[in-house]
Short mmCIF file of C-alpha atoms and ligand atoms in Angstrom, two decimals:
data_model
loop_
_atom_site.label_atom_id
_atom_site.label_comp_id
_atom_site.label_asym_id
_atom_site.label_seq_id
_atom_site.Cartn_x
_atom_site.Cartn_y
_atom_site.Cartn_z
CA UNK Z 1 205.15 43.66 133.98
CA UNK Z 2 207.56 44.18 130.76
CA UNK Z 3 207.17 45.50 127.50
CA UNK Z 4 209.16 45.56 124.81
CA UNK Z 5 207.50 47.59 121.54
CA UNK Z 6 210.07 48.22 118.27
CA UNK Z 7 213.11 47.61 120.22
CA UNK Z 8 217.04 48.69 118.20
CA UNK Z 9 219.96 48.47 119.66
CA UNK Z 10 223.47 49.61 118.04
CA UNK Z 11 226.87 48.78 118.54
CA UNK Z 12 228.15 51.79 117.04
CA UNK Z 13 227.22 50.07 112.96
CA UNK Z 14 226.22 46.95 114.30
CA UNK Z 15 222.52 46.23 114.24
CA UNK Z 16 222.30 44.12 116.90
CA UNK Z 17 218.09 44.00 117.94
CA UNK Z 18 215.97 45.00 114.50
CA UNK Z 19 213.37 46.39 116.08
CA UNK Z 20 212.51 43.47 118.73
CA UNK Z 21 209.17 43.08 120.30
CA UNK Z 22 208.19 40.84 122.98
CA UNK Z 23 205.85 40.42 126.39
CA UNK Z 24 206.75 38.93 130.15
CA UNK Z 25 203.81 39.15 132.25
CA UNK Z 26 203.64 37.93 136.05
CA UNK Z 27 204.56 34.90 137.12
CA UNK Z 28 206.14 33.75 133.83
CA UNK Z 29 208.73 31.44 132.09
CA UNK Z 30 209.50 33.36 129.44
CA UNK Z 31 212.44 31.32 127.20
CA UNK Z 32 214.18 33.84 124.92
CA UNK Z 33 216.14 31.11 122.60
CA UNK Z 34 218.04 31.95 118.88
CA UNK Z 35 221.41 29.89 118.14
CA UNK Z 36 224.61 32.19 118.68
CA UNK Z 37 225.18 36.36 118.33
CA UNK Z 38 220.75 36.37 117.65
CA UNK Z 39 221.13 38.79 119.92
CA UNK Z 40 219.21 37.04 123.06
CA UNK Z 41 223.02 38.63 125.79
CA UNK Z 42 221.90 42.31 124.04
CA UNK Z 43 218.65 41.65 124.50
CA UNK Z 44 219.33 41.32 128.41
CA UNK Z 45 221.81 43.45 128.25
CA UNK Z 46 219.48 46.55 127.01
CA UNK Z 47 216.19 46.00 129.62
CA UNK Z 48 218.40 46.20 132.27
CA UNK Z 49 220.22 49.24 131.40
CA UNK Z 50 223.47 48.50 129.95
CA UNK Z 51 222.91 49.25 126.60
CA UNK Z 52 220.84 52.38 125.32
CA UNK Z 53 218.07 51.37 122.38
CA UNK Z 54 218.46 53.49 119.37
CA UNK Z 55 214.89 53.32 118.83
CA UNK Z 56 211.20 51.33 120.81
CA UNK Z 57 210.64 51.84 124.49
CA UNK Z 58 210.63 49.08 126.91
CA UNK Z 59 208.40 49.36 130.12
CA UNK Z 60 208.30 47.52 133.57
CA UNK Z 61 205.39 46.74 135.82
CA UNK Z 62 203.68 49.62 133.65
CA UNK Z 63 207.34 52.77 133.59
CA UNK Z 64 208.89 53.08 130.59
CA UNK Z 65 212.79 52.40 131.32
CA UNK Z 66 214.73 52.29 128.72
CA UNK Z 67 216.20 55.73 129.65
CA UNK Z 68 216.95 55.05 133.50
CA UNK Z 69 220.13 53.69 135.77
CA UNK Z 70 220.60 50.07 135.05
CA UNK Z 71 221.14 51.43 139.45
CA UNK Z 72 217.56 52.24 138.99
CA UNK Z 73 216.24 49.35 137.33
CA UNK Z 74 217.92 46.87 139.42
CA UNK Z 75 216.25 48.68 142.02
CA UNK Z 76 212.79 48.68 141.23
CA UNK Z 77 213.20 45.01 141.01
CA UNK Z 78 215.04 43.95 137.30
CA UNK Z 79 217.64 41.85 138.08
CA UNK Z 80 219.77 40.28 135.42
CA UNK Z 81 222.59 37.38 135.44
CA UNK Z 82 225.57 37.70 132.90
CA UNK Z 83 226.38 35.45 130.96
CA UNK Z 84 228.89 33.95 132.46
CA UNK Z 85 229.04 32.96 136.23
CA UNK Z 86 230.11 36.91 136.66
CA UNK Z 87 230.61 36.27 140.20
CA UNK Z 88 233.75 38.01 142.50
CA UNK Z 89 236.10 35.38 142.64
CA UNK Z 90 238.22 36.64 145.36
CA UNK Z 91 235.15 37.04 147.74
CA UNK Z 92 233.57 34.27 149.71
CA UNK Z 93 230.18 32.54 148.33
CA UNK Z 94 228.47 34.37 151.89
CA UNK Z 95 229.93 37.66 150.18
CA UNK Z 96 229.48 36.72 147.03
CA UNK Z 97 225.86 36.21 148.45
CA UNK Z 98 225.10 39.03 151.07
CA UNK Z 99 226.82 42.40 147.90
CA UNK Z 100 223.67 41.17 146.75
CA UNK Z 101 221.31 42.51 148.89
CA UNK Z 102 222.83 45.74 148.34
CA UNK Z 103 221.38 48.37 147.35
CA UNK Z 104 218.20 46.81 149.40
CA UNK Z 105 219.42 49.08 151.97
CA UNK Z 106 217.52 46.40 154.60
CA UNK Z 107 219.44 45.51 158.83
CA UNK Z 108 222.19 42.38 158.28
CA UNK Z 109 219.50 40.56 160.54
CA UNK Z 110 216.92 40.55 157.19
CA UNK Z 111 219.89 40.03 154.28
CA UNK Z 112 219.90 36.30 157.09
CA UNK Z 113 216.70 35.48 156.08
CA UNK Z 114 217.21 36.20 153.32
CA UNK Z 115 220.16 34.25 153.22
CA UNK Z 116 218.49 31.20 154.71
CA UNK Z 117 216.16 31.41 151.72
CA UNK Z 118 217.83 31.61 148.66
CA UNK Z 119 219.87 28.25 149.90
CA UNK Z 120 216.84 26.27 150.07
CA UNK Z 121 217.38 26.20 147.26
CA UNK Z 122 220.35 26.23 146.66
CA UNK Z 123 221.33 24.25 149.60
CA UNK Z 124 224.34 23.06 147.98
CA UNK Z 125 225.66 26.08 148.06
CA UNK Z 126 225.63 25.51 152.61
CA UNK Z 127 228.63 23.75 152.66
CA UNK Z 128 230.39 26.00 150.62
CA UNK Z 129 229.21 28.98 152.33
CA UNK Z 130 233.27 29.99 153.07
CA UNK Z 131 234.72 28.75 150.51
CA UNK Z 132 236.27 32.10 147.26
CA UNK Z 133 234.99 32.14 144.31
CA UNK Z 134 237.60 30.84 142.34
CA UNK Z 135 237.89 27.38 143.99
CA UNK Z 136 234.48 26.94 142.40
CA UNK Z 137 233.59 24.36 139.62
CA UNK Z 138 230.68 25.46 136.59
CA UNK Z 139 227.58 25.08 138.80
CA UNK Z 140 228.96 25.74 141.55
CA UNK Z 141 229.95 28.82 140.11
CA UNK Z 142 226.07 28.89 138.46
CA UNK Z 143 224.11 28.46 141.39
CA UNK Z 144 226.31 31.12 143.51
CA UNK Z 145 225.39 33.83 140.71
CA UNK Z 146 221.91 33.07 141.20
CA UNK Z 147 221.25 32.44 144.12
CA UNK Z 148 223.37 36.17 143.78
CA UNK Z 149 220.21 38.03 141.64
CA UNK Z 150 217.51 36.24 144.76
CA UNK Z 151 218.92 38.16 147.11
CA UNK Z 152 217.42 41.07 145.54
CA UNK Z 153 214.26 39.63 145.60
CA UNK Z 154 214.37 40.35 142.65
CA UNK Z 155 210.29 41.24 140.88
CA UNK Z 156 211.86 39.59 137.43
CA UNK Z 157 215.17 37.51 137.37
CA UNK Z 158 216.97 37.64 133.84
CA UNK Z 159 219.02 34.06 133.01
CA UNK Z 160 221.90 34.54 130.50
CA UNK Z 161 222.39 30.96 129.76
CA UNK Z 162 221.87 29.58 133.03
CA UNK Z 163 222.76 25.81 132.00
CA UNK Z 164 226.15 26.68 129.85
CA UNK Z 165 229.18 24.20 130.70
CA UNK Z 166 227.27 22.55 132.80
CA UNK Z 167 226.74 18.76 132.76
CA UNK Z 168 223.94 17.63 131.52
CA UNK Z 169 222.65 16.41 134.87
CA UNK Z 170 223.82 19.40 135.85
CA UNK Z 171 221.62 21.06 133.70
CA UNK Z 172 218.22 19.31 134.65
CA UNK Z 173 219.01 20.05 138.21
CA UNK Z 174 219.88 24.19 137.38
CA UNK Z 175 216.20 24.00 135.06
CA UNK Z 176 214.50 21.98 138.32
CA UNK Z 177 215.71 25.11 140.73
CA UNK Z 178 214.75 27.73 137.62
CA UNK Z 179 210.97 26.23 137.62
CA UNK Z 180 211.17 26.01 141.86
CA UNK Z 181 212.13 30.10 141.70
CA UNK Z 182 209.33 30.84 139.87
CA UNK Z 183 207.30 28.92 141.83
CA UNK Z 184 207.89 31.01 144.75
CA UNK Z 185 206.79 34.07 143.44
CA UNK Z 186 209.34 35.24 140.93
CA UNK Z 187 209.03 36.18 137.14
CA UNK Z 188 212.00 35.07 134.77
CA UNK Z 189 213.00 35.30 131.38
CA UNK Z 190 215.07 32.97 130.28
CA UNK Z 191 218.43 32.86 127.54
CA UNK Z 192 218.70 29.62 126.14
CA UNK Z 193 220.33 27.72 123.11
CA UNK Z 194 219.28 24.73 125.17
CA UNK Z 195 215.58 24.77 123.80
CA UNK Z 196 213.74 21.50 124.46
CA UNK Z 197 214.59 21.39 128.18
CA UNK Z 198 213.96 25.23 128.41
CA UNK Z 199 210.42 25.54 126.84
CA UNK Z 200 209.64 22.63 129.40
CA UNK Z 201 210.15 24.78 132.28
CA UNK Z 202 208.66 27.68 130.00
CA UNK Z 203 204.97 29.02 129.64
CA UNK Z 204 205.97 31.21 126.94
CA UNK Z 205 209.24 31.77 123.88
CA UNK Z 206 210.31 34.12 121.30
CA UNK Z 207 212.79 32.71 119.00
CA UNK Z 208 215.43 35.44 117.90
CA UNK Z 209 216.93 35.17 114.85
CA UNK Z 210 219.71 38.11 113.37
CA UNK Z 211 218.09 40.85 115.75
CA UNK Z 212 215.08 39.91 114.83
CA UNK Z 213 211.87 38.35 116.54
CA UNK Z 214 211.74 34.54 113.74
CA UNK Z 215 208.62 33.13 116.15
CA UNK Z 216 206.50 33.61 119.68
CA UNK Z 217 203.82 30.89 121.15
CA UNK Z 218 203.36 28.87 124.20
CA UNK Z 219 206.09 26.35 124.93
CA UNK Z 220 203.85 23.77 124.46
CA UNK Z 221 203.26 24.44 120.67
CA UNK Z 222 206.73 25.23 119.86
CA UNK Z 223 207.97 22.38 121.43
CA UNK Z 224 205.39 20.55 119.12
CA UNK Z 225 207.77 22.80 116.32
CA UNK Z 226 210.75 21.46 117.10
CA UNK Z 227 209.20 17.63 117.25
CA UNK Z 228 207.67 18.09 113.81
CA UNK Z 229 211.22 19.88 112.42
CA UNK Z 230 213.26 17.24 113.76
CA UNK Z 231 211.21 13.83 112.39
CA UNK Z 232 210.35 15.79 109.08
CA UNK Z 233 214.39 15.89 108.91
CA UNK Z 234 214.94 12.43 109.75
CA UNK Z 235 212.17 11.05 107.42
CA UNK Z 236 213.65 12.91 104.56
N1 ATP H 1 230.51 44.51 121.84
C1 ATP H 1 229.70 44.62 120.70
N2 ATP H 1 230.15 45.17 119.98
C2 ATP H 1 230.08 45.17 118.69
N3 ATP H 1 228.85 44.00 117.90
C3 ATP H 1 228.95 43.46 118.91
C4 ATP H 1 229.09 43.32 120.59
N4 ATP H 1 228.60 42.29 121.07
C5 ATP H 1 227.38 42.17 120.92
N5 ATP H 1 228.14 42.35 119.17
C6 ATP H 1 227.39 41.44 118.28
O1 ATP H 1 225.62 41.27 118.44
C7 ATP H 1 225.06 40.03 117.71
C8 ATP H 1 224.15 40.64 118.42
O2 ATP H 1 225.20 39.41 120.17
P1 ATP H 1 224.65 38.62 121.69
O3 ATP H 1 225.80 38.41 122.38
O4 ATP H 1 223.32 38.96 121.84
O5 ATP H 1 224.43 37.72 120.83
P2 ATP H 1 223.64 36.37 121.87
O6 ATP H 1 222.06 35.73 121.21
O7 ATP H 1 223.93 36.11 123.29
O8 ATP H 1 224.79 35.34 121.40
P3 ATP H 1 225.77 33.85 121.93
O9 ATP H 1 224.32 32.73 122.26
O10 ATP H 1 226.42 32.46 121.21
O11 ATP H 1 225.61 34.57 123.34
C9 ATP H 1 225.94 39.65 116.74
O12 ATP H 1 226.40 40.30 115.89
C10 ATP H 1 227.43 39.48 118.47
O13 ATP H 1 228.97 39.52 116.54
MG1 MG H 2 224.84 35.50 124.69
#
């Protein structure tokens, strides 16, 4: 579904991605892990067309998208929910959700129908529909941001650190919700620092280190690796 081949991205002279290759297959949740500054967000920004790769190719649904505009990439069904819960603070939850459907050019009746589906995924938003964005808690803003992404009916949903800054019990819910979104038929590329919990819901994972893919494997094998490294560290 999505394939990156030898992608290099720079900020001026800084090389942020060093020839990255990765693949997401239809139906998967793929975790993209790594420490601060490893290049996770840059990878998503490069895929969604916000930054152009210097070299390499990106294919989505069999077509090159590495020189396609961000708007067109959204129209093709590739949606990026950026880090830091970017919702419109002066708009209500309902207005934020409706905005997610712009670009699909569908009648309001269909928008309302799709909103019902999103509220099935995020029932906690139901009592908040007329609240303004700025008045929501961090977890509520994150639900609103992902809900808005779902309103675009993505084929592939890219989430940048959805668990960041949330209380532990809300983090659990967030990961369960991502699993549910995937079961409903949406492929997910999940950027996280929270390796253990994201691998627990993922099929496969990639680990970025200083702009390079340092490891990639099934989620189970990567989890084993983390476990062994941890045991090794506590024994020695
Ligand atoms: N706008 C920018 N201009 C210059 N350098 C940047 C810019 N954005 C990111 N970088 C650099 O690119 C590298 C990768 O950053 P990126 O934000 O992709 O990392 P990340 O893995 O998402 O980190 P985090 O976990 O902190 O979000 C870092 O060295 C960062 O300092
Ligand atoms: Mg980041």
